[in-house]
mmCIF file of C-alpha atoms in Angstrom:
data_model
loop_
_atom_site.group_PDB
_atom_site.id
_atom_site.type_symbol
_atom_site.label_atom_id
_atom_site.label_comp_id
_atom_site.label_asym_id
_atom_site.label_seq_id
_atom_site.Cartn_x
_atom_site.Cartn_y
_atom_site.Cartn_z
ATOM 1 C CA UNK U 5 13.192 134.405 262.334
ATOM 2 C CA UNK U 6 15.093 131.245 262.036
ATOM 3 C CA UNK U 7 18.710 131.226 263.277
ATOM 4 C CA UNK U 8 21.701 129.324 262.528
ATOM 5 C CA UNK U 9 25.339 129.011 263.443
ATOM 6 C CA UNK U 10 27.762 129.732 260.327
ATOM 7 C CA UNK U 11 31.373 128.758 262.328
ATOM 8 C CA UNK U 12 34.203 130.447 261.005
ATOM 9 C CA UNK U 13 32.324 132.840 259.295
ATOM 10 C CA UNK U 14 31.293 135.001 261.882
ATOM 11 C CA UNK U 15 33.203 133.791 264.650
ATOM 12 C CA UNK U 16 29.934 131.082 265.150
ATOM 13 C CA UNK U 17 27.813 134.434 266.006
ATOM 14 C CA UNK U 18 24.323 133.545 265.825
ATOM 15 C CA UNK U 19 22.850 135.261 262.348
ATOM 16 C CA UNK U 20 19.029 135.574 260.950
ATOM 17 C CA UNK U 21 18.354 134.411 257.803
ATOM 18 C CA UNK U 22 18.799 137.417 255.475
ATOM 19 C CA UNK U 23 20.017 139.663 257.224
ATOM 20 C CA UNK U 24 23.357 140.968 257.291
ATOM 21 C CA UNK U 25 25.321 141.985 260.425
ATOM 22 C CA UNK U 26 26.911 145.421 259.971
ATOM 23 C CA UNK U 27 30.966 144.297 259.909
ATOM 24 C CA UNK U 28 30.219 142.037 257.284
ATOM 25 C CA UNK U 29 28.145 144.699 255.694
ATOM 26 C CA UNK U 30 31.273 147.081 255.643
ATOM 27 C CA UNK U 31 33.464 144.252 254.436
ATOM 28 C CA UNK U 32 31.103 144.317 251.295
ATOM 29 C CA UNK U 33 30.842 147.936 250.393
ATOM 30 C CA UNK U 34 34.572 148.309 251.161
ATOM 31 C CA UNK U 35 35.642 145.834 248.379
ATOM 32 C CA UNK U 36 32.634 146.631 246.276
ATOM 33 C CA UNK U 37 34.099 150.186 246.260
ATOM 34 C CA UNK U 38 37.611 149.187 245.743
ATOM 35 C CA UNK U 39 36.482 146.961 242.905
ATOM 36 C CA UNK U 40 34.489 149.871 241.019
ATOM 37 C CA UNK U 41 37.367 152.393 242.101
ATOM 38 C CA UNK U 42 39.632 150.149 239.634
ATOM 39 C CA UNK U 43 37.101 149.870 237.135
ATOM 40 C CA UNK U 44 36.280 154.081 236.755
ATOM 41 C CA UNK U 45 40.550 154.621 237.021
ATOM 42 C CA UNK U 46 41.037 152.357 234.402
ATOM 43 C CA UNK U 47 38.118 153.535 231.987
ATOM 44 C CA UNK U 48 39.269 157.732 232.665
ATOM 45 C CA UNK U 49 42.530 157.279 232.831
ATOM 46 C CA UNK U 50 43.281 158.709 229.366
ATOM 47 C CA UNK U 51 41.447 161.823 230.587
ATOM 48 C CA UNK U 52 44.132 161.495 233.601
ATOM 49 C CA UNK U 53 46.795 161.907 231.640
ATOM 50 C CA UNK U 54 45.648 164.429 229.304
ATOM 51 C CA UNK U 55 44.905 166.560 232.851
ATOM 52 C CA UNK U 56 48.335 166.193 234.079
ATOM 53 C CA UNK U 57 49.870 167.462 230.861
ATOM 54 C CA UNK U 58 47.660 170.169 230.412
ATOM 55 C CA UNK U 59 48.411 171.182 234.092
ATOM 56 C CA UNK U 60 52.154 171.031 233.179
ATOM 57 C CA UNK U 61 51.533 173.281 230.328
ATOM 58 C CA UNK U 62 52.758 170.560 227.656
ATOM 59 C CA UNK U 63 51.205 169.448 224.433
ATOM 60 C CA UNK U 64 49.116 165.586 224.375
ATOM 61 C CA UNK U 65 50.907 162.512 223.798
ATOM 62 C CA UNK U 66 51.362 161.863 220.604
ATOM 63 C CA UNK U 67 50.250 158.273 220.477
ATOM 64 C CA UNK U 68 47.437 156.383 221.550
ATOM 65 C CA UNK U 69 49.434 153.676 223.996
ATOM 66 C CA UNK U 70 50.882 157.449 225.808
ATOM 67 C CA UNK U 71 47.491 157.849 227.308
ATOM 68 C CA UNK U 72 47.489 154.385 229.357
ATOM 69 C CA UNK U 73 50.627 155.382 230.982
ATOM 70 C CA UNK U 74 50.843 155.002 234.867
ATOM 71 C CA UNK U 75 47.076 152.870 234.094
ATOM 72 C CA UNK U 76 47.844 150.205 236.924
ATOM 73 C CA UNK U 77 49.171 152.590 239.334
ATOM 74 C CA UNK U 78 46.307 155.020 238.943
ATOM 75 C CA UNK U 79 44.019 152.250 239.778
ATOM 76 C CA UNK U 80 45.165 151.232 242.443
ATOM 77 C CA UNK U 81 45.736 154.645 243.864
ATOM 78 C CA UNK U 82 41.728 155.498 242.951
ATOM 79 C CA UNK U 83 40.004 151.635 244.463
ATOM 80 C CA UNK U 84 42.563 152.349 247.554
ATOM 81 C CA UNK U 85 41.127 155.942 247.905
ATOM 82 C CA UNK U 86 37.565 155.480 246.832
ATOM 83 C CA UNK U 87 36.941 152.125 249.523
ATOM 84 C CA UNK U 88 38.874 153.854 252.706
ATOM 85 C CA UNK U 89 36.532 156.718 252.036
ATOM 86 C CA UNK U 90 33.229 155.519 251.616
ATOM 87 C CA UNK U 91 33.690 153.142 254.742
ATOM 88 C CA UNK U 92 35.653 155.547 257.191
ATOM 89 C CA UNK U 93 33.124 157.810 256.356
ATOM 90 C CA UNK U 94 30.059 155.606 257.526
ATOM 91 C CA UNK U 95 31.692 154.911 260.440
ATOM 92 C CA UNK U 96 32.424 158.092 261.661
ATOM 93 C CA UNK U 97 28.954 159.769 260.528
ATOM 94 C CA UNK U 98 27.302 156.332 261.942
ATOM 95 C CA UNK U 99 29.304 157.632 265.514
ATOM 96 C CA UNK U 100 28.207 160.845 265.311
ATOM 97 C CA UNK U 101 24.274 159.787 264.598
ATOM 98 C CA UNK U 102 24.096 157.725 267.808
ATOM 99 C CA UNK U 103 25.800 160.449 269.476
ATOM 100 C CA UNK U 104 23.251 162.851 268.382
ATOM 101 C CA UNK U 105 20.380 160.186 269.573
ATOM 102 C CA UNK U 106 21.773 160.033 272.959
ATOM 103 C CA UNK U 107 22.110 163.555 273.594
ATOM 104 C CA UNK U 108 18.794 164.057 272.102
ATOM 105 C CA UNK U 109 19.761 166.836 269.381
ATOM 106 C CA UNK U 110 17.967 166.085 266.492
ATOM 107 C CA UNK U 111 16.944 167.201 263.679
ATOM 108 C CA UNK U 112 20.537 168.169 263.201
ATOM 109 C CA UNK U 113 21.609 171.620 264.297
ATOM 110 C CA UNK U 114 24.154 174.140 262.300
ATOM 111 C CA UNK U 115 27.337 172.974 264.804
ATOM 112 C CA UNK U 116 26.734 168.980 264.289
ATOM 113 C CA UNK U 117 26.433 170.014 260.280
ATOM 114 C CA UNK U 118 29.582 171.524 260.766
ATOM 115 C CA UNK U 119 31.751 168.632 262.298
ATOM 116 C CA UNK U 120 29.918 166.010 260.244
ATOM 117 C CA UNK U 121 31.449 168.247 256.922
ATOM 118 C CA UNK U 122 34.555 168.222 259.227
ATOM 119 C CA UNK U 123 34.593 163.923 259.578
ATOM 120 C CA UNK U 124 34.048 164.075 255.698
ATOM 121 C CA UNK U 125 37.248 165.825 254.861
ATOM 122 C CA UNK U 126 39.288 163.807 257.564
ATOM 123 C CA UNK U 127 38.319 160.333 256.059
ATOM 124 C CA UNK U 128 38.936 161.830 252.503
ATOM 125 C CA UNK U 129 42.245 163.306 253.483
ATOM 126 C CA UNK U 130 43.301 159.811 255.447
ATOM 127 C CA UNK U 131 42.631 157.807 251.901
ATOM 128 C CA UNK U 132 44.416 160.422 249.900
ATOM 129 C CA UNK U 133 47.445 160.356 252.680
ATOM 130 C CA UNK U 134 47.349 156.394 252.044
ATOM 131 C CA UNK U 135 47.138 156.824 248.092
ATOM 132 C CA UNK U 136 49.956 159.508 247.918
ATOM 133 C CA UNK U 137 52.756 156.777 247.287
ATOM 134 C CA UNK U 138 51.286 155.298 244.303
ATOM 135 C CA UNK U 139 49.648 158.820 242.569
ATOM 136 C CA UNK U 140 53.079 159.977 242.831
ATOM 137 C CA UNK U 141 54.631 156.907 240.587
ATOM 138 C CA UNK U 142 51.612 157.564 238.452
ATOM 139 C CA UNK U 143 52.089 161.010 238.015
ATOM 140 C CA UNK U 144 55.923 160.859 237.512
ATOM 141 C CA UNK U 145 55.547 158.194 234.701
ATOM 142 C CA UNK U 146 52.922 160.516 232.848
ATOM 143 C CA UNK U 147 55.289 163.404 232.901
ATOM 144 C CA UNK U 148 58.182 161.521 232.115
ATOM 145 C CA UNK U 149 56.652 158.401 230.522
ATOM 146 C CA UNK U 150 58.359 156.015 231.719
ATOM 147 C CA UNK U 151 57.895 152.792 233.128
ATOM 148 C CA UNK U 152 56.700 152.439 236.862
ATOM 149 C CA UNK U 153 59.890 150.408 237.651
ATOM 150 C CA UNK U 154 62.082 153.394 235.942
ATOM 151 C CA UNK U 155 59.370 155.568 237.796
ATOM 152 C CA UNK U 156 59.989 154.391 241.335
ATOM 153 C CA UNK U 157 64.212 153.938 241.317
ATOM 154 C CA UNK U 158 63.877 157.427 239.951
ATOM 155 C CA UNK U 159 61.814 158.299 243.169
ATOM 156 C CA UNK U 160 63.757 155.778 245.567
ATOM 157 C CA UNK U 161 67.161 157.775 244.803
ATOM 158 C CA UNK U 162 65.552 160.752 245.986
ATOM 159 C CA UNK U 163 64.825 159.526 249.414
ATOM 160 C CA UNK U 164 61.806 157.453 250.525
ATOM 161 C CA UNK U 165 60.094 161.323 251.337
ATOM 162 C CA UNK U 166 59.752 161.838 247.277
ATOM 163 C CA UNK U 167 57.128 159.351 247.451
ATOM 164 C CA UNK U 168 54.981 161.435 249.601
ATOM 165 C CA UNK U 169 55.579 164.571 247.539
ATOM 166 C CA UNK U 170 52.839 167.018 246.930
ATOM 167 C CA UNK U 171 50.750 164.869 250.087
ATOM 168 C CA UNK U 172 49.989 168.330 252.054
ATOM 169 C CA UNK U 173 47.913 170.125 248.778
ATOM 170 C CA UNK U 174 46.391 166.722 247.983
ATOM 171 C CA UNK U 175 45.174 166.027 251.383
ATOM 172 C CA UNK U 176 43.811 169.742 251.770
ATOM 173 C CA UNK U 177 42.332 169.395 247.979
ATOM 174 C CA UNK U 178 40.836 165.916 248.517
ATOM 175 C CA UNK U 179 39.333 166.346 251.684
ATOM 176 C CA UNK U 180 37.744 169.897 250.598
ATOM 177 C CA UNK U 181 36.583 167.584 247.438
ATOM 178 C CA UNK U 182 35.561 164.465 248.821
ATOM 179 C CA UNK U 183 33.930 166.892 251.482
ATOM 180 C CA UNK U 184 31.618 168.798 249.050
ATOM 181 C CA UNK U 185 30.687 165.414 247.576
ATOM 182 C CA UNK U 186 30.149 163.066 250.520
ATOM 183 C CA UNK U 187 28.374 165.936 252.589
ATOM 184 C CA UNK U 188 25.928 166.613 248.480
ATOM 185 C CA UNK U 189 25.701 163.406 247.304
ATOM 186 C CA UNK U 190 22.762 162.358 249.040
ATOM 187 C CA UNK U 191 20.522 165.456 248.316
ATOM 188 C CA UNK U 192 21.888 165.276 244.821
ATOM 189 C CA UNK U 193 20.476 161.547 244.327
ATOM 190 C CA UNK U 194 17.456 162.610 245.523
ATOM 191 C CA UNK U 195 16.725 165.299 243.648
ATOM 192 C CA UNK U 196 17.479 163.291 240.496
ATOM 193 C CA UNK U 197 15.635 160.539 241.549
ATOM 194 C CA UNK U 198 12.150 162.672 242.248
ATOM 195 C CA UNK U 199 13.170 164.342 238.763
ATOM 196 C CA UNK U 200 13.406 161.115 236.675
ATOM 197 C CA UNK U 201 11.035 159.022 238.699
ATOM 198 C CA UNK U 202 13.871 155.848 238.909
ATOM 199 C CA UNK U 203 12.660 152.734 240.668
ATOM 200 C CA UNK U 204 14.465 151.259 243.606
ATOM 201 C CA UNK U 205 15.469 148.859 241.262
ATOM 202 C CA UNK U 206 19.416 148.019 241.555
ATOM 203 C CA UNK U 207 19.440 149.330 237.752
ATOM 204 C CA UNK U 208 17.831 152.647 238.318
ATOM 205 C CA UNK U 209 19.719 153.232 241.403
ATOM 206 C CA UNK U 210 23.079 152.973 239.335
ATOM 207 C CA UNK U 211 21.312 155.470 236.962
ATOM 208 C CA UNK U 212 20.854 157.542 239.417
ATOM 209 C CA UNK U 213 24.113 157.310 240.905
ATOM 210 C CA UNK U 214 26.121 157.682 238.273
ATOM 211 C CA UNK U 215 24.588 161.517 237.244
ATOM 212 C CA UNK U 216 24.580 162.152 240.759
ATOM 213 C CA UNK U 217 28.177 161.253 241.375
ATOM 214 C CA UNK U 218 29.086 163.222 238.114
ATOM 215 C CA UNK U 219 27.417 166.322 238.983
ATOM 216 C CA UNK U 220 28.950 166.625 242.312
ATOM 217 C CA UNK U 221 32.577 165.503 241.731
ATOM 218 C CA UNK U 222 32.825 167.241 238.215
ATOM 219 C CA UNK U 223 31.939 170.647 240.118
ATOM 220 C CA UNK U 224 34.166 169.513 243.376
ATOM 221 C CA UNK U 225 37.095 168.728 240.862
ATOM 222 C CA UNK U 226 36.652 172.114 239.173
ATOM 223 C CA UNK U 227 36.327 174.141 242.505
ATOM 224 C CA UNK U 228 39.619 172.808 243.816
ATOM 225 C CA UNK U 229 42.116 172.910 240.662
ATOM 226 C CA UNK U 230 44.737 175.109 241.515
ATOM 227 C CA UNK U 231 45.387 172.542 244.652
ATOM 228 C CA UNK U 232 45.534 170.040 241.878
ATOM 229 C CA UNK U 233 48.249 172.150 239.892
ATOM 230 C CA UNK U 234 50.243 172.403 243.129
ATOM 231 C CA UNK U 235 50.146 168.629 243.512
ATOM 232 C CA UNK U 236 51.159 167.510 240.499
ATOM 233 C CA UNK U 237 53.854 170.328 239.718
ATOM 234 C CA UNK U 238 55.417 169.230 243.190
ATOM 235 C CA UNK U 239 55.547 165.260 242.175
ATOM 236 C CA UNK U 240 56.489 166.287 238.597
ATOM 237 C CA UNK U 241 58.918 168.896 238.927
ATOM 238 C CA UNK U 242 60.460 168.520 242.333
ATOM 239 C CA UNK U 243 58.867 172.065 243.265
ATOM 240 C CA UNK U 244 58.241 173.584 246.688
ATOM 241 C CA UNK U 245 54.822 174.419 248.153
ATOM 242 C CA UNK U 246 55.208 177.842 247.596
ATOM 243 C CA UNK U 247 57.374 177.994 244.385
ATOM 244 C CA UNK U 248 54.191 175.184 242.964
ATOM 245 C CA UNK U 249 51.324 177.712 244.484
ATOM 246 C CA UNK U 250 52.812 181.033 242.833
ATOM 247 C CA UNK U 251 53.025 179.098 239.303
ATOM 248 C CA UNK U 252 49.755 177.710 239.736
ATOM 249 C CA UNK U 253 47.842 180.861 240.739
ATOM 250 C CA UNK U 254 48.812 182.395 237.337
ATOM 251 C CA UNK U 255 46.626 179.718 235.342
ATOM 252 C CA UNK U 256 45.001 178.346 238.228
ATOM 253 C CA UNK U 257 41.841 176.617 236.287
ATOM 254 C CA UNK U 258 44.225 175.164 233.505
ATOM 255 C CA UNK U 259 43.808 171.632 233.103
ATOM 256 C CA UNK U 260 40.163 171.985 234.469
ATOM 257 C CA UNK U 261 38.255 170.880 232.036
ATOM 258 C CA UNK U 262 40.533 167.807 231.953
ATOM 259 C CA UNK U 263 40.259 167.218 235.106
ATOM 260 C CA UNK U 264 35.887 168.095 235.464
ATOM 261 C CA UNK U 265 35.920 165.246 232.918
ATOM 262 C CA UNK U 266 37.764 162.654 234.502
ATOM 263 C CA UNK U 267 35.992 163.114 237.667
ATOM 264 C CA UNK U 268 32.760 163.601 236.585
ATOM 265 C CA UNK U 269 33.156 160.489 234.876
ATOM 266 C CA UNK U 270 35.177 158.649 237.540
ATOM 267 C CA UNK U 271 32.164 159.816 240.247
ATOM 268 C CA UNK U 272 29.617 158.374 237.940
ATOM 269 C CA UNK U 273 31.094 155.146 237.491
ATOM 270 C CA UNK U 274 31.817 154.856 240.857
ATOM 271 C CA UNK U 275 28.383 155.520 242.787
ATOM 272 C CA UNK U 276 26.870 153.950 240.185
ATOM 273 C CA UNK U 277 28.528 150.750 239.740
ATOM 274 C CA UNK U 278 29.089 150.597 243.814
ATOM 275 C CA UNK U 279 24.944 150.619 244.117
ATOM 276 C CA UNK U 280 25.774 147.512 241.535
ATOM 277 C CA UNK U 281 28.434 145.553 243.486
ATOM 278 C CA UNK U 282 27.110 145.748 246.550
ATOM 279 C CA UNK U 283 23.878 144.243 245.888
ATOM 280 C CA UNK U 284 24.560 141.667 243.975
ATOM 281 C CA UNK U 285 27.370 140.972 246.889
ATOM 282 C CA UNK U 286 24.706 141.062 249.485
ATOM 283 C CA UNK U 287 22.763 138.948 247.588
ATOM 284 C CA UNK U 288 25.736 136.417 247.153
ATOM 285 C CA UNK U 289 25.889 136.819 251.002
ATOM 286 C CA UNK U 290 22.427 135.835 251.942
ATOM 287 C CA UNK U 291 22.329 133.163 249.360
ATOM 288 C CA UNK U 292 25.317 131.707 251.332
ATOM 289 C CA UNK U 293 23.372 131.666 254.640
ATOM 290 C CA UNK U 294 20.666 129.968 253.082
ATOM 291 C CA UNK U 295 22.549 127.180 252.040
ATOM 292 C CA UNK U 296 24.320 126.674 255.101
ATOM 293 C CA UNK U 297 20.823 126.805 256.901
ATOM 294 C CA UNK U 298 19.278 124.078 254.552
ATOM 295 C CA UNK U 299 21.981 122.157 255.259
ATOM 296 C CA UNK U 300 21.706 122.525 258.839
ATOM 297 C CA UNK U 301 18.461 121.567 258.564
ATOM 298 C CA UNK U 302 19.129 117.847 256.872
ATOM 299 C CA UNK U 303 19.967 115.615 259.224
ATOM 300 C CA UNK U 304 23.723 115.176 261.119
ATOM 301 C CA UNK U 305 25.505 112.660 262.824
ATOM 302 C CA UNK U 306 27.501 113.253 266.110
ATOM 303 C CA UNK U 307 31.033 113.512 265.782
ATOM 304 C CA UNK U 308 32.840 110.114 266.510
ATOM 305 C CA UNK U 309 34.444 109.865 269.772
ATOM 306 C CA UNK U 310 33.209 112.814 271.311
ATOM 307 C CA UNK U 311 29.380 112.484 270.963
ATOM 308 C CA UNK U 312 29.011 115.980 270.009
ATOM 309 C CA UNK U 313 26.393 116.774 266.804
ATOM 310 C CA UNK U 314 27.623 119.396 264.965
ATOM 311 C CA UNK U 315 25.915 121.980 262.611
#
């Protein structure tokens, strides 16, 4: 294959045409998944709020503009949480492949299942740790609709520790979650794919993705509610862990349906618009190279003064 130098871009590593080293491949999918994180948190986020009240045990919001409270936080919270996932995730699972390759242990035995479940739930539970800040604002605005401005002083006078309220059930809930789905996504997508007969086209691929992603996170979501309840009754209500489990166990799948929704929907859009981003980003990408290699190709002049013909 033809090679070229693209300075600045890869720290003048030498690249073939079309293909696409795996750093800059990461770089993609992580802001391809940020970018469709924001894009499913802003189309569910009605179904957001109407979970958190419903977990709280009060009635809707009486106006339309009361759903879209806490919108920008909540999407920022979800493309933060969605992109640290998806790429941790690769990276620790792509670590633990070569590992099995050089100790010679495949196909996969019931132990390396085990701690690739386990890397699942630690890159899940690292994004959530990162996203607890801004849910928090979110969630406080929805139960007190407020503004996030009025959201955070309220917060900031309770000590910069409010802010990570309710982080120990979320962690534990999203990487159980996130778990489940990273670990039954893949089986899932086939499974629909060999149903439907979808193409490898980037528009059956999303198709796929999207009922594959809601299948697994609506059950995930469902599965781990009651963490949910303790979460959001600790932001919300200043509650302890304990004090937020006890009141949660009595109605622990309240709010689920809410919640199956939102997730199912947020999963869908997610997978499905990721498969989306990230091609047309990689296409974007080798397009790029191809330039710079036709225009390496015309021909240059040396540099004046130092004699030296640059690409």
């Amino acid at each position: 294959l033809k090679r070229i130098f693209v300075c600045g871009l890869l720290d003048a590593m030498a690249v073939p045409v079309g293909d696409i080293p795996v750093d800059v491949r990461q770089r993609l999918t992580f802001w391809s998944a940020g970018a469709a994180g924001v894009c499913s948190a802003s189309a569910t986020h009605w179904l957001d709020v109407g979970k958190v009240h419903r977990q709280l045990g009060r009635a809707l919001p009486a106006k339309p503009r009361g759903f879209m409270v806490g919108l920008p936080m909540g999407a920022v919270a979800q493309g933060e949480r969605f992109a640290v996932t998806l790429v941790l995730d690769a990276v620790l699972q792509g670590r633990l492949k070569r590992w099995e390759q050089e100790q010679g242990s495949m196909p996969r035995s019931s132990a390396t299942r085990v701690v690739s479940f386990g890397l699942s739930m630690l890159s899940a539970g690292a994004s959530e740790a990162l996203a607890n800040p801004p849910v928090v604002v979110k969630n406080y605005q929805i139960a007190h609709e407020c503004s996030a401005r009025a959201a955070c002083a309220a917060l900031a006078s309770q000590g910069p520790q409010s802010f990570f309220r309710g982080v120990g059930p979320g962690v534990l809930r999203k990487s159980l979650a996130n778990g489940l789905v990273l670990q039954s996504i893949a089986p899932t997508r086939a499974a629909i794919q060999s149903a439907l007969g979808a193409d490898a086209s980037p528009t059956g691929q999303a198709v796929v993705g999207f009922l594959a992603g809601a299948l697994t996170g609506g059950a995930a979501e469902v599965a781990t509610n009651h963490l949910d309840r303790v979460k959001t009754m600790m932001q919300t209500k200043g509650m302890g862990v304990v004090e937020a489990a006890w009141s949660a166990a009595e109605a622990p799948l309240r709010g689920a349906g809410w919640a199956a929704a939102r997730k199912a929907a947020i999963r869908g859009i997610n997978w499905g618009m990721l498969g989306l981003l990230v091609a047309g980003s990689e296409a974007l990408y080798r397009c790029t190279l191809t330039a710079k290699f036709d225009r390496a190709q015309s021909p240059v002049a040396a540099r004046a003064g130092d004699g030296v013909v640059r690409l």
